[in-house]
Amino acid sequence: PLLELLPEGERAATEALHARVRAGEAAGEEEFQGADGRWVAVQALAAPDGGVATVLRDVTARKQAEAELRASEAEFRALAATASDAIIT
């Protein structure tokens, strides 16, 4: 089964996500970071046959890019806040 691909701690959260979809939500998504540092997005969708379709996506590169952007923005804010000259962008 698909859930066996997830770390043990995320299986319960994914099963809860499936339960929400079975209870009537059209879709739901959760993101988890595994012990190896990889990020996985788990999306559950209501299937036409009444079941639940599950999609797993590796979103590690996106998470790394977001972290780098936050760090860059923080660096720019600190530079702008302490600059003695005007900064025009």
C-alpha positions as YAML, in Angstrom:
chain: A
units: angstrom
residues:
- id: 1
  name: PRO
  ca: [0.00, 0.00, 0.00]
- id: 2
  name: LEU
  ca: [0.93, 3.59, -0.61]
- id: 3
  name: LEU
  ca: [1.02, 4.51, 3.07]
- id: 4
  name: GLU
  ca: [3.98, 2.20, 3.58]
- id: 5
  name: LEU
  ca: [6.09, 4.71, 1.61]
- id: 6
  name: LEU
  ca: [5.55, 7.31, 4.34]
- id: 7
  name: PRO
  ca: [7.46, 7.51, 7.61]
- id: 8
  name: GLU
  ca: [5.56, 5.93, 10.51]
- id: 9
  name: GLY
  ca: [4.59, 9.27, 12.12]
- id: 10
  name: GLU
  ca: [3.01, 10.60, 8.93]
- id: 11
  name: ARG
  ca: [0.88, 7.54, 8.26]
- id: 12
  name: ALA
  ca: [-1.65, 8.45, 10.95]
- id: 13
  name: ALA
  ca: [-1.94, 12.02, 9.62]
- id: 14
  name: THR
  ca: [-2.41, 10.69, 6.08]
- id: 15
  name: GLU
  ca: [-5.05, 8.23, 7.25]
- id: 16
  name: ALA
  ca: [-6.84, 11.17, 8.96]
- id: 17
  name: LEU
  ca: [-6.62, 13.08, 5.67]
- id: 18
  name: HIS
  ca: [-8.22, 10.11, 3.89]
- id: 19
  name: ALA
  ca: [-10.97, 10.00, 6.53]
- id: 20
  name: ARG
  ca: [-11.76, 13.68, 5.96]
- id: 21
  name: VAL
  ca: [-12.11, 13.07, 2.22]
- id: 22
  name: ARG
  ca: [-14.29, 10.01, 2.82]
- id: 23
  name: ALA
  ca: [-16.46, 12.19, 5.11]
- id: 24
  name: GLY
  ca: [-17.18, 14.61, 2.29]
- id: 25
  name: GLU
  ca: [-14.25, 16.98, 1.76]
- id: 26
  name: ALA
  ca: [-13.44, 17.19, -1.96]
- id: 27
  name: ALA
  ca: [-9.68, 17.21, -1.34]
- id: 28
  name: GLY
  ca: [-7.03, 17.77, 1.29]
- id: 29
  name: GLU
  ca: [-3.29, 18.16, 1.40]
- id: 30
  name: GLU
  ca: [-0.57, 17.82, 4.03]
- id: 31
  name: GLU
  ca: [3.20, 18.25, 3.82]
- id: 32
  name: PHE
  ca: [5.65, 16.20, 5.83]
- id: 33
  name: GLN
  ca: [9.40, 16.23, 6.31]
- id: 34
  name: GLY
  ca: [10.95, 12.79, 6.58]
- id: 35
  name: ALA
  ca: [13.87, 11.79, 8.77]
- id: 36
  name: ASP
  ca: [16.11, 12.03, 5.70]
- id: 37
  name: GLY
  ca: [15.19, 15.72, 5.27]
- id: 38
  name: ARG
  ca: [13.03, 15.26, 2.18]
- id: 39
  name: TRP
  ca: [9.65, 17.00, 2.04]
- id: 40
  name: VAL
  ca: [6.62, 15.14, 0.67]
- id: 41
  name: ALA
  ca: [3.23, 16.63, -0.16]
- id: 42
  name: VAL
  ca: [0.39, 14.15, 0.24]
- id: 43
  name: GLN
  ca: [-2.82, 15.07, -1.57]
- id: 44
  name: ALA
  ca: [-6.03, 13.08, -1.14]
- id: 45
  name: LEU
  ca: [-8.90, 13.51, -3.59]
- id: 46
  name: ALA
  ca: [-12.37, 12.05, -3.71]
- id: 47
  name: ALA
  ca: [-12.43, 9.44, -6.49]
- id: 48
  name: PRO
  ca: [-15.50, 8.96, -8.73]
- id: 49
  name: ASP
  ca: [-15.98, 5.42, -7.41]
- id: 50
  name: GLY
  ca: [-16.31, 6.67, -3.81]
- id: 51
  name: GLY
  ca: [-12.75, 5.83, -2.88]
- id: 52
  name: VAL
  ca: [-9.81, 8.12, -2.22]
- id: 53
  name: ALA
  ca: [-7.08, 8.85, -4.75]
- id: 54
  name: THR
  ca: [-3.74, 9.76, -3.18]
- id: 55
  name: VAL
  ca: [-0.89, 11.66, -4.83]
- id: 56
  name: LEU
  ca: [2.60, 11.91, -3.30]
- id: 57
  name: ARG
  ca: [4.95, 14.62, -4.57]
- id: 58
  name: ASP
  ca: [8.53, 15.34, -3.55]
- id: 59
  name: VAL
  ca: [8.50, 19.07, -2.78]
- id: 60
  name: THR
  ca: [12.01, 19.24, -1.29]
- id: 61
  name: ALA
  ca: [13.37, 21.57, -3.99]
- id: 62
  name: ARG
  ca: [10.44, 23.96, -3.52]
- id: 63
  name: LYS
  ca: [10.89, 23.99, 0.26]
- id: 64
  name: GLN
  ca: [14.63, 24.70, -0.15]
- id: 65
  name: ALA
  ca: [13.92, 27.55, -2.59]
- id: 66
  name: GLU
  ca: [11.35, 29.04, -0.17]
- id: 67
  name: ALA
  ca: [13.88, 28.89, 2.69]
- id: 68
  name: GLU
  ca: [16.56, 30.53, 0.55]
- id: 69
  name: LEU
  ca: [14.13, 33.28, -0.47]
- id: 70
  name: ARG
  ca: [13.17, 33.94, 3.17]
- id: 71
  name: ALA
  ca: [16.85, 34.19, 4.11]
- id: 72
  name: SER
  ca: [17.57, 36.55, 1.21]
- id: 73
  name: GLU
  ca: [14.60, 38.74, 2.10]
- id: 74
  name: ALA
  ca: [15.69, 38.89, 5.75]
- id: 75
  name: GLU
  ca: [19.21, 39.85, 4.67]
- id: 76
  name: PHE
  ca: [17.86, 42.63, 2.44]
- id: 77
  name: ARG
  ca: [15.54, 43.92, 5.19]
- id: 78
  name: ALA
  ca: [18.45, 44.04, 7.64]
- id: 79
  name: LEU
  ca: [20.61, 45.86, 5.09]
- id: 80
  name: ALA
  ca: [17.85, 48.34, 4.26]
- id: 81
  name: ALA
  ca: [17.06, 48.97, 7.92]
- id: 82
  name: THR
  ca: [20.68, 49.79, 8.80]
- id: 83
  name: ALA
  ca: [21.74, 51.62, 5.64]
- id: 84
  name: SER
  ca: [22.80, 55.22, 6.13]
- id: 85
  name: ASP
  ca: [22.15, 55.98, 2.44]
- id: 86
  name: ALA
  ca: [18.89, 55.79, 0.55]
- id: 87
  name: ILE
  ca: [18.15, 52.54, -1.24]
- id: 88
  name: ILE
  ca: [15.95, 52.82, -4.31]
- id: 89
  name: THR
  ca: [14.65, 49.69, -5.95]
...
